[in-house]
Amino acid sequence: MSAEPLAIARRRLGRVNRIVVKVGSGVIAGKGRLRAKVIEDLAYDVTVLRHQKIDVVMVVSGAVAAGFEPLGLELPPSAVVERQAAASVGQHRLMAMFSRAFIKQRVHVAQLLMTADDIENRRRFLSARHTMQMLLSRGVVPIINENDALSDDETKVGDNDHLAALVTNLTSAQLLVILSRVRGLYRAGTDEVITRVEVDSSVEDHISSELSETGVGGMGAKVSAARLAGQGGVPTIIAEGGQPGMLQRILAGDEVGTLFTPQDTKLSARKKWIAIRSRSMGVIRVDAGAAEALRAGGASLLPAGIKTVQGAFEMGDRVDVQDESGQPLAVGLVSYRSDEIRRLQGRARTEYQDVLGYEYVKEIMHRDDMVLVE
Ligand code: GLU
């Protein structure tokens, strides 16, 4: 990867089909007010990408920034309870403004408020993923923020740059864009933007310690988010928000912002997480046809090829997949419970409704939630 010329790395960005766009508080709010014009421009730019068949997931900060004034405070608070209260006032104001801006473009938005638990807990992780997939497939733009009103320092992800990197992984996006008040990562002591950073190289000297108005984030958080996304093989761009057309320019390969290019990883971070962080709660054995489809790669596990189900497990648990003779094929996270899978085994993918009385997703184990055993 390291030898790849910058122009090629930039041009590659035009080929993505799903991106996460994180917008910082400083971009959309100032002195306690939301900036309607900036939000409308963003809604327009995101809609243009949607028309180009690119899924966009937004991570938007600004709940605290938009909510402290109505509480009678003059500055964004630092006390936990005040922050929680400010966020609960500001979050719906923020969403109201985004919703209005997107409706002008005939696009619907959805709000998802997450905490660290939603990422760490396998079941909630998978549930969030399914919700997000469904929204995107229906053309809705998910807008995510941390659940600031109810989470405290113990349960928080903490900063939205980090949250955006986790969401990148959660949604299998291929690019993370962090829109900020600055033009990118500046070369120390200058106003020259470093155009490209290899994610594992040291840039600590160039990171100023300045935090945002609301006291979180700053360049350090952005660089560490870029590193996290990079571990999953995903590039990040830090660029200036509040500039109409910025997303288009990024995807056109223009030299804007700082591009963090990842090491070449074969296994995405989420797959590593599946492989390492959990233990298997059961075994599913499949017939020769399904084994072949899994081995060849690219296939999800469907009910038709399932022969037996061993163990009692929940949706989101890790389960081993084996061929009929017990040879390991894969490990992955299941989308249904063990008793449901027993009822579904051998049936067609059109029969969920008949067998269970409901249908959640079409795959017993989605290929994105599966790691093949070599
Ligand atoms: N979730 C916080 C908010 O909406 C912002 C956190 C951050 O800016 O990183 O106010």
Short mmCIF file of C-alpha atoms and ligand atoms in Angstrom, two decimals:
data_model
loop_
_atom_site.label_atom_id
_atom_site.label_comp_id
_atom_site.label_asym_id
_atom_site.label_seq_id
_atom_site.Cartn_x
_atom_site.Cartn_y
_atom_site.Cartn_z
CA MET A 1 0.00 0.00 0.00
CA SER A 2 2.78 2.39 0.97
CA ALA A 3 4.10 2.73 -2.55
CA GLU A 4 0.75 3.70 -3.97
CA PRO A 5 0.86 7.22 -5.37
CA LEU A 6 -1.36 9.75 -3.64
CA ALA A 7 -3.36 10.50 -6.78
CA ILE A 8 -4.32 6.85 -7.09
CA ALA A 9 -5.21 6.54 -3.42
CA ARG A 10 -7.39 9.63 -3.82
CA ARG A 11 -9.07 8.42 -6.98
CA ARG A 12 -9.88 5.11 -5.34
CA LEU A 13 -12.18 7.04 -3.00
CA GLY A 14 -14.60 7.52 -5.87
CA ARG A 15 -15.31 3.80 -5.93
CA VAL A 16 -16.82 3.44 -2.48
CA ASN A 17 -20.47 2.59 -2.06
CA ARG A 18 -20.92 3.30 1.63
CA ILE A 19 -19.38 6.08 3.70
CA VAL A 20 -19.65 7.42 7.22
CA VAL A 21 -19.64 11.19 7.52
CA LYS A 22 -18.90 12.59 10.94
CA VAL A 23 -19.74 16.24 11.48
CA GLY A 24 -18.31 18.01 14.49
CA SER A 25 -20.12 20.39 16.84
CA GLY A 26 -17.85 23.21 15.78
CA VAL A 27 -19.06 22.87 12.19
CA ILE A 28 -22.78 22.96 12.80
CA ALA A 29 -23.05 25.04 15.95
CA GLY A 30 -21.43 28.12 17.36
CA LYS A 31 -22.13 30.10 20.51
CA GLY A 32 -25.09 27.89 21.35
CA ARG A 33 -26.79 28.25 17.96
CA LEU A 34 -27.18 25.67 15.21
CA ARG A 35 -26.12 26.85 11.78
CA ALA A 36 -29.10 26.21 9.51
CA LYS A 37 -27.26 27.07 6.30
CA VAL A 38 -24.44 24.62 6.97
CA ILE A 39 -26.94 21.88 7.80
CA GLU A 40 -28.90 22.55 4.60
CA ASP A 41 -25.75 22.44 2.51
CA LEU A 42 -24.80 19.13 4.12
CA ALA A 43 -28.24 17.67 3.44
CA TYR A 44 -27.87 18.70 -0.18
CA ASP A 45 -24.41 17.17 -0.51
CA VAL A 46 -25.46 13.92 1.14
CA THR A 47 -28.48 13.73 -1.19
CA VAL A 48 -26.21 14.11 -4.22
CA LEU A 49 -24.22 11.10 -2.99
CA ARG A 50 -27.41 9.13 -2.47
CA HIS A 51 -28.31 9.81 -6.09
CA GLN A 52 -24.92 8.36 -7.01
CA LYS A 53 -25.98 5.20 -5.15
CA ILE A 54 -23.62 5.81 -2.27
CA ASP A 55 -25.01 4.94 1.16
CA VAL A 56 -24.30 7.65 3.70
CA VAL A 57 -24.39 7.16 7.44
CA MET A 58 -23.97 10.36 9.44
CA VAL A 59 -22.52 10.76 12.92
CA VAL A 60 -23.53 14.21 14.07
CA SER A 61 -22.36 16.03 17.19
CA GLY A 62 -23.89 19.16 18.58
CA ALA A 63 -26.45 18.04 21.14
CA VAL A 64 -24.61 19.68 24.01
CA ALA A 65 -23.69 22.70 21.88
CA ALA A 66 -27.33 23.24 20.91
CA GLY A 67 -28.77 22.60 24.35
CA PHE A 68 -26.83 24.52 26.96
CA GLU A 69 -28.34 27.94 26.30
CA PRO A 70 -31.95 26.98 27.02
CA LEU A 71 -30.71 25.66 30.37
CA GLY A 72 -29.56 29.17 31.22
CA LEU A 73 -25.89 28.35 30.90
CA GLU A 74 -23.47 30.66 29.16
CA LEU A 75 -20.92 28.10 28.08
CA PRO A 76 -21.03 24.39 27.26
CA PRO A 77 -20.95 22.73 30.69
CA SER A 78 -18.34 20.29 31.87
CA ALA A 79 -20.25 18.74 34.80
CA VAL A 80 -21.67 15.35 33.79
CA VAL A 81 -25.28 15.98 34.79
CA GLU A 82 -25.35 19.38 33.13
CA ARG A 83 -23.97 17.86 29.95
CA GLN A 84 -26.60 15.14 30.03
CA ALA A 85 -29.36 17.70 30.51
CA ALA A 86 -28.00 19.97 27.79
CA ALA A 87 -27.79 17.03 25.39
CA SER A 88 -31.40 16.07 26.01
CA VAL A 89 -32.48 19.63 25.18
CA GLY A 90 -30.16 19.91 22.21
CA GLN A 91 -30.54 16.49 20.57
CA HIS A 92 -34.09 16.95 19.35
CA ARG A 93 -33.33 20.50 18.20
CA LEU A 94 -30.44 19.11 16.22
CA MET A 95 -32.58 16.39 14.67
CA ALA A 96 -35.42 18.79 13.91
CA MET A 97 -33.06 20.93 11.91
CA PHE A 98 -31.53 17.99 10.05
CA SER A 99 -34.93 16.51 9.39
CA ARG A 100 -36.19 19.81 7.91
CA ALA A 101 -33.10 20.21 5.77
CA PHE A 102 -33.37 16.67 4.38
CA ILE A 103 -37.10 16.85 3.75
CA LYS A 104 -36.38 19.73 1.36
CA GLN A 105 -34.33 17.17 -0.59
CA ARG A 106 -37.13 14.59 -0.23
CA VAL A 107 -34.94 12.39 1.94
CA HIS A 108 -35.96 10.92 5.28
CA VAL A 109 -33.62 10.71 8.23
CA ALA A 110 -33.54 8.35 11.21
CA GLN A 111 -32.08 8.97 14.64
CA LEU A 112 -29.98 6.38 16.43
CA LEU A 113 -28.54 7.18 19.83
CA MET A 114 -25.84 4.75 20.86
CA THR A 115 -23.55 4.01 23.78
CA ALA A 116 -20.43 1.89 24.08
CA ASP A 117 -22.57 -1.09 25.06
CA ASP A 118 -24.30 -1.13 21.71
CA ILE A 119 -20.96 -1.84 20.09
CA GLU A 120 -19.45 -4.14 22.69
CA ASN A 121 -22.43 -6.39 23.18
CA ARG A 122 -22.66 -8.80 20.25
CA ARG A 123 -26.40 -8.96 20.25
CA ARG A 124 -26.88 -5.20 20.27
CA PHE A 125 -24.08 -4.78 17.75
CA LEU A 126 -25.87 -7.08 15.34
CA SER A 127 -29.21 -5.50 16.06
CA ALA A 128 -27.82 -2.02 15.32
CA ARG A 129 -26.31 -3.35 12.12
CA HIS A 130 -29.56 -4.83 10.93
CA THR A 131 -31.46 -1.65 11.68
CA MET A 132 -28.88 0.36 9.78
CA GLN A 133 -28.94 -2.00 6.80
CA MET A 134 -32.70 -1.77 6.60
CA LEU A 135 -32.70 2.03 6.77
CA LEU A 136 -30.06 2.29 4.07
CA SER A 137 -31.85 -0.16 1.82
CA ARG A 138 -34.91 2.08 2.05
CA GLY A 139 -32.97 5.23 1.20
CA VAL A 140 -33.17 6.68 4.71
CA VAL A 141 -30.12 8.49 6.10
CA PRO A 142 -29.26 7.27 9.60
CA ILE A 143 -28.04 10.06 11.86
CA ILE A 144 -26.17 8.81 14.89
CA ASN A 145 -25.05 10.46 18.06
CA GLU A 146 -23.96 9.16 21.39
CA ASN A 147 -26.85 8.79 23.83
CA ASP A 148 -25.47 11.72 25.82
CA ALA A 149 -28.58 12.30 27.90
CA LEU A 150 -28.36 8.94 29.64
CA SER A 151 -24.76 7.84 29.42
CA ASP A 152 -22.11 8.93 31.87
CA ASP A 153 -18.35 8.83 31.64
CA GLU A 154 -18.34 5.12 32.48
CA THR A 155 -20.68 4.02 29.72
CA LYS A 156 -19.64 6.48 27.05
CA VAL A 157 -17.65 6.05 23.91
CA GLY A 158 -16.69 9.63 24.78
CA ASP A 159 -16.06 11.41 21.54
CA ASN A 160 -17.89 11.20 18.26
CA ASP A 161 -14.71 10.73 16.22
CA HIS A 162 -14.22 7.42 17.99
CA LEU A 163 -17.93 6.62 17.69
CA ALA A 164 -17.75 7.32 13.94
CA ALA A 165 -14.85 4.88 13.55
CA LEU A 166 -16.85 2.22 15.39
CA VAL A 167 -19.86 2.95 13.20
CA THR A 168 -17.67 2.63 10.11
CA ASN A 169 -16.85 -0.85 11.23
CA LEU A 170 -20.41 -1.62 12.31
CA THR A 171 -21.85 -0.67 8.93
CA SER A 172 -18.96 -2.08 6.84
CA ALA A 173 -18.46 1.36 5.29
CA GLN A 174 -15.42 1.82 3.04
CA LEU A 175 -14.55 5.40 3.94
CA LEU A 176 -14.74 7.60 7.02
CA VAL A 177 -14.99 11.35 6.45
CA ILE A 178 -14.47 13.58 9.47
CA LEU A 179 -15.71 17.09 8.80
CA SER A 180 -14.16 19.53 11.17
CA ARG A 181 -13.48 23.24 11.59
CA VAL A 182 -9.90 22.77 10.43
CA ARG A 183 -8.75 21.95 6.90
CA GLY A 184 -6.95 18.79 7.97
CA LEU A 185 -3.87 17.87 9.97
CA TYR A 186 -1.44 20.79 9.83
CA ARG A 187 2.30 20.34 9.64
CA ALA A 188 3.55 21.37 13.10
CA GLY A 189 3.85 25.12 13.47
CA THR A 190 2.54 25.87 9.96
CA ASP A 191 -0.82 26.21 8.23
CA GLU A 192 0.15 23.65 5.61
CA VAL A 193 -2.17 20.66 5.49
CA ILE A 194 -0.45 17.26 5.37
CA THR A 195 -2.15 15.66 2.39
CA ARG A 196 -1.53 12.05 3.28
CA VAL A 197 -0.62 10.02 6.33
CA GLU A 198 -0.08 6.31 6.53
CA VAL A 199 -2.23 5.27 9.37
CA ASP A 200 0.47 3.45 11.33
CA SER A 201 3.08 6.20 10.99
CA SER A 202 3.77 8.56 13.85
CA VAL A 203 2.23 12.01 13.49
CA GLU A 204 2.17 12.89 17.16
CA ASP A 205 4.43 15.92 16.61
CA HIS A 206 1.81 17.51 14.40
CA ILE A 207 -1.10 17.11 16.77
CA SER A 208 -1.94 20.23 18.74
CA SER A 209 -3.60 19.68 22.08
CA GLU A 210 -6.46 22.07 21.42
CA LEU A 211 -9.94 20.70 22.18
CA SER A 212 -13.24 21.78 20.67
CA GLU A 213 -15.56 24.34 22.27
CA THR A 214 -17.47 21.55 23.97
CA GLY A 215 -14.30 20.14 25.46
CA VAL A 216 -14.01 16.83 23.62
CA GLY A 217 -12.51 15.76 20.33
CA GLY A 218 -9.61 17.77 18.99
CA MET A 219 -7.03 16.53 16.50
CA GLY A 220 -5.76 13.76 18.79
CA ALA A 221 -9.19 12.13 18.83
CA LYS A 222 -9.49 12.43 15.04
CA VAL A 223 -6.14 10.81 14.40
CA SER A 224 -6.91 7.98 16.77
CA ALA A 225 -10.28 7.48 15.06
CA ALA A 226 -8.48 7.33 11.72
CA ARG A 227 -6.16 4.69 13.17
CA LEU A 228 -9.08 2.66 14.42
CA ALA A 229 -10.82 2.80 11.04
CA GLY A 230 -7.50 1.96 9.41
CA GLN A 231 -7.16 -1.20 11.45
CA GLY A 232 -10.27 -2.38 9.64
CA GLY A 233 -8.69 -1.51 6.29
CA VAL A 234 -10.72 1.69 5.84
CA PRO A 235 -9.24 5.08 4.87
CA THR A 236 -10.22 8.29 6.66
CA ILE A 237 -10.25 11.87 5.46
CA ILE A 238 -10.18 14.80 7.83
CA ALA A 239 -11.43 17.86 5.97
CA GLU A 240 -13.09 21.18 6.52
CA GLY A 241 -16.84 21.06 7.06
CA GLY A 242 -19.06 24.05 6.40
CA GLN A 243 -17.83 24.10 2.78
CA PRO A 244 -20.58 23.28 0.30
CA GLY A 245 -19.57 20.49 -2.04
CA MET A 246 -16.80 19.14 0.20
CA LEU A 247 -18.11 15.56 0.09
CA GLN A 248 -18.25 15.67 -3.70
CA ARG A 249 -14.73 16.97 -3.89
CA ILE A 250 -13.46 14.21 -1.62
CA LEU A 251 -15.11 11.50 -3.69
CA ALA A 252 -13.88 13.10 -6.90
CA GLY A 253 -10.34 12.56 -5.63
CA ASP A 254 -9.54 16.28 -5.18
CA GLU A 255 -6.62 16.99 -2.95
CA VAL A 256 -8.54 18.29 0.04
CA GLY A 257 -7.97 17.53 3.71
CA THR A 258 -5.68 14.86 5.10
CA LEU A 259 -6.09 11.33 3.82
CA PHE A 260 -5.15 8.53 6.22
CA THR A 261 -4.44 5.38 4.26
CA PRO A 262 -4.70 2.05 6.04
CA GLN A 263 -2.34 -0.85 6.18
CA ASP A 264 -3.55 -3.52 3.90
CA THR A 265 -5.52 -5.84 6.14
CA LYS A 266 -7.01 -9.04 4.88
CA LEU A 267 -9.42 -9.41 7.72
CA SER A 268 -11.58 -6.46 8.69
CA ALA A 269 -11.55 -5.34 12.29
CA ARG A 270 -15.08 -6.53 12.78
CA LYS A 271 -14.20 -9.97 11.56
CA LYS A 272 -11.22 -10.04 13.87
CA TRP A 273 -13.54 -9.10 16.65
CA ILE A 274 -15.79 -12.02 15.74
CA ALA A 275 -12.83 -14.36 15.57
CA ILE A 276 -11.05 -13.27 18.72
CA ARG A 277 -13.35 -11.60 21.14
CA SER A 278 -15.99 -14.23 21.60
CA ARG A 279 -16.33 -17.94 22.13
CA SER A 280 -18.63 -20.23 20.23
CA MET A 281 -21.93 -21.17 21.83
CA GLY A 282 -22.92 -23.90 19.40
CA VAL A 283 -22.36 -25.69 16.13
CA ILE A 284 -24.30 -25.68 12.89
CA ARG A 285 -23.59 -28.46 10.40
CA VAL A 286 -24.37 -27.90 6.76
CA ASP A 287 -24.76 -30.10 3.66
CA ALA A 288 -22.23 -30.38 0.85
CA GLY A 289 -23.87 -27.68 -1.27
CA ALA A 290 -23.81 -25.10 1.51
CA ALA A 291 -20.25 -26.10 2.47
CA GLU A 292 -19.15 -25.52 -1.09
CA ALA A 293 -20.88 -22.14 -1.26
CA LEU A 294 -19.23 -21.03 2.00
CA ARG A 295 -15.79 -22.31 1.05
CA ALA A 296 -15.92 -20.57 -2.29
CA GLY A 297 -16.53 -17.38 -0.29
CA GLY A 298 -19.12 -14.70 -0.70
CA ALA A 299 -22.13 -16.75 0.39
CA SER A 300 -24.20 -16.26 3.50
CA LEU A 301 -25.56 -19.20 5.48
CA LEU A 302 -29.19 -19.84 4.57
CA PRO A 303 -31.63 -22.26 6.22
CA ALA A 304 -31.86 -24.65 3.26
CA GLY A 305 -28.35 -26.09 3.67
CA ILE A 306 -28.51 -26.63 7.43
CA LYS A 307 -28.49 -30.26 8.61
CA THR A 308 -28.13 -30.05 12.40
CA VAL A 309 -27.96 -27.44 15.14
CA GLN A 310 -26.11 -28.19 18.39
CA GLY A 311 -26.26 -26.13 21.54
CA ALA A 312 -28.54 -23.42 22.88
CA PHE A 313 -27.64 -19.95 21.71
CA GLU A 314 -29.10 -16.52 21.22
CA MET A 315 -29.17 -14.20 18.27
CA GLY A 316 -25.80 -12.46 18.06
CA ASP A 317 -23.90 -15.35 19.63
CA ARG A 318 -20.87 -16.77 17.95
CA VAL A 319 -21.43 -20.20 16.44
CA ASP A 320 -19.14 -22.64 14.58
CA VAL A 321 -20.14 -23.82 11.14
CA GLN A 322 -18.99 -27.30 10.08
CA ASP A 323 -19.53 -29.55 7.11
CA GLU A 324 -21.42 -32.81 7.49
CA SER A 325 -18.35 -34.71 8.60
CA GLY A 326 -17.50 -32.13 11.27
CA GLN A 327 -14.73 -30.31 9.38
CA PRO A 328 -14.68 -26.65 10.49
CA LEU A 329 -15.79 -24.20 7.80
CA ALA A 330 -16.39 -20.89 9.50
CA VAL A 331 -17.23 -19.02 12.69
CA GLY A 332 -19.70 -16.19 12.80
CA LEU A 333 -22.57 -14.43 14.49
CA VAL A 334 -26.05 -15.86 14.04
CA SER A 335 -29.09 -13.74 13.32
CA TYR A 336 -31.56 -16.16 14.91
CA ARG A 337 -31.77 -18.22 18.11
CA SER A 338 -30.87 -21.93 18.12
CA ASP A 339 -34.49 -23.09 18.53
CA GLU A 340 -35.57 -20.88 15.64
CA ILE A 341 -32.79 -22.24 13.42
CA ARG A 342 -33.84 -25.82 14.24
CA ARG A 343 -37.31 -25.02 13.00
CA LEU A 344 -35.94 -23.33 9.90
CA GLN A 345 -33.34 -25.89 8.91
CA GLY A 346 -33.81 -27.40 5.48
CA ARG A 347 -36.46 -24.82 4.55
CA ALA A 348 -36.34 -22.26 1.76
CA ARG A 349 -35.44 -18.63 2.44
CA THR A 350 -38.99 -17.69 1.53
CA GLU A 351 -40.45 -19.69 4.39
CA TYR A 352 -39.45 -17.67 7.46
CA GLN A 353 -42.88 -16.17 7.82
CA ASP A 354 -44.61 -19.56 7.56
CA VAL A 355 -42.29 -21.31 9.97
CA LEU A 356 -41.68 -18.64 12.61
CA GLY A 357 -44.60 -16.30 12.10
CA TYR A 358 -42.14 -13.48 11.41
CA GLU A 359 -39.07 -12.74 9.40
CA TYR A 360 -36.16 -10.78 10.74
CA VAL A 361 -33.45 -11.08 8.08
CA LYS A 362 -33.01 -13.60 5.25
CA GLU A 363 -29.67 -15.00 6.40
CA ILE A 364 -29.04 -17.31 9.34
CA MET A 365 -25.47 -15.98 9.32
CA HIS A 366 -24.60 -13.10 7.02
CA ARG A 367 -21.29 -13.40 5.17
CA ASP A 368 -20.18 -10.08 6.66
CA ASP A 369 -20.58 -11.60 10.12
CA MET A 370 -18.58 -14.71 9.24
CA VAL A 371 -14.91 -15.62 9.18
CA LEU A 372 -13.93 -18.61 7.07
CA VAL A 373 -11.62 -21.13 8.68
CA GLU A 374 -8.56 -21.55 6.47
N1 GLU B 1 -22.06 13.68 21.48
C1 GLU B 1 -21.66 15.03 21.78
C2 GLU B 1 -22.73 16.03 21.39
O1 GLU B 1 -23.56 15.76 20.57
C3 GLU B 1 -20.43 15.43 21.06
C4 GLU B 1 -19.26 14.58 21.27
C5 GLU B 1 -18.13 15.03 20.33
O2 GLU B 1 -18.21 16.15 19.82
O3 GLU B 1 -17.23 14.28 20.11
O4 GLU B 1 -22.73 17.11 21.92
#
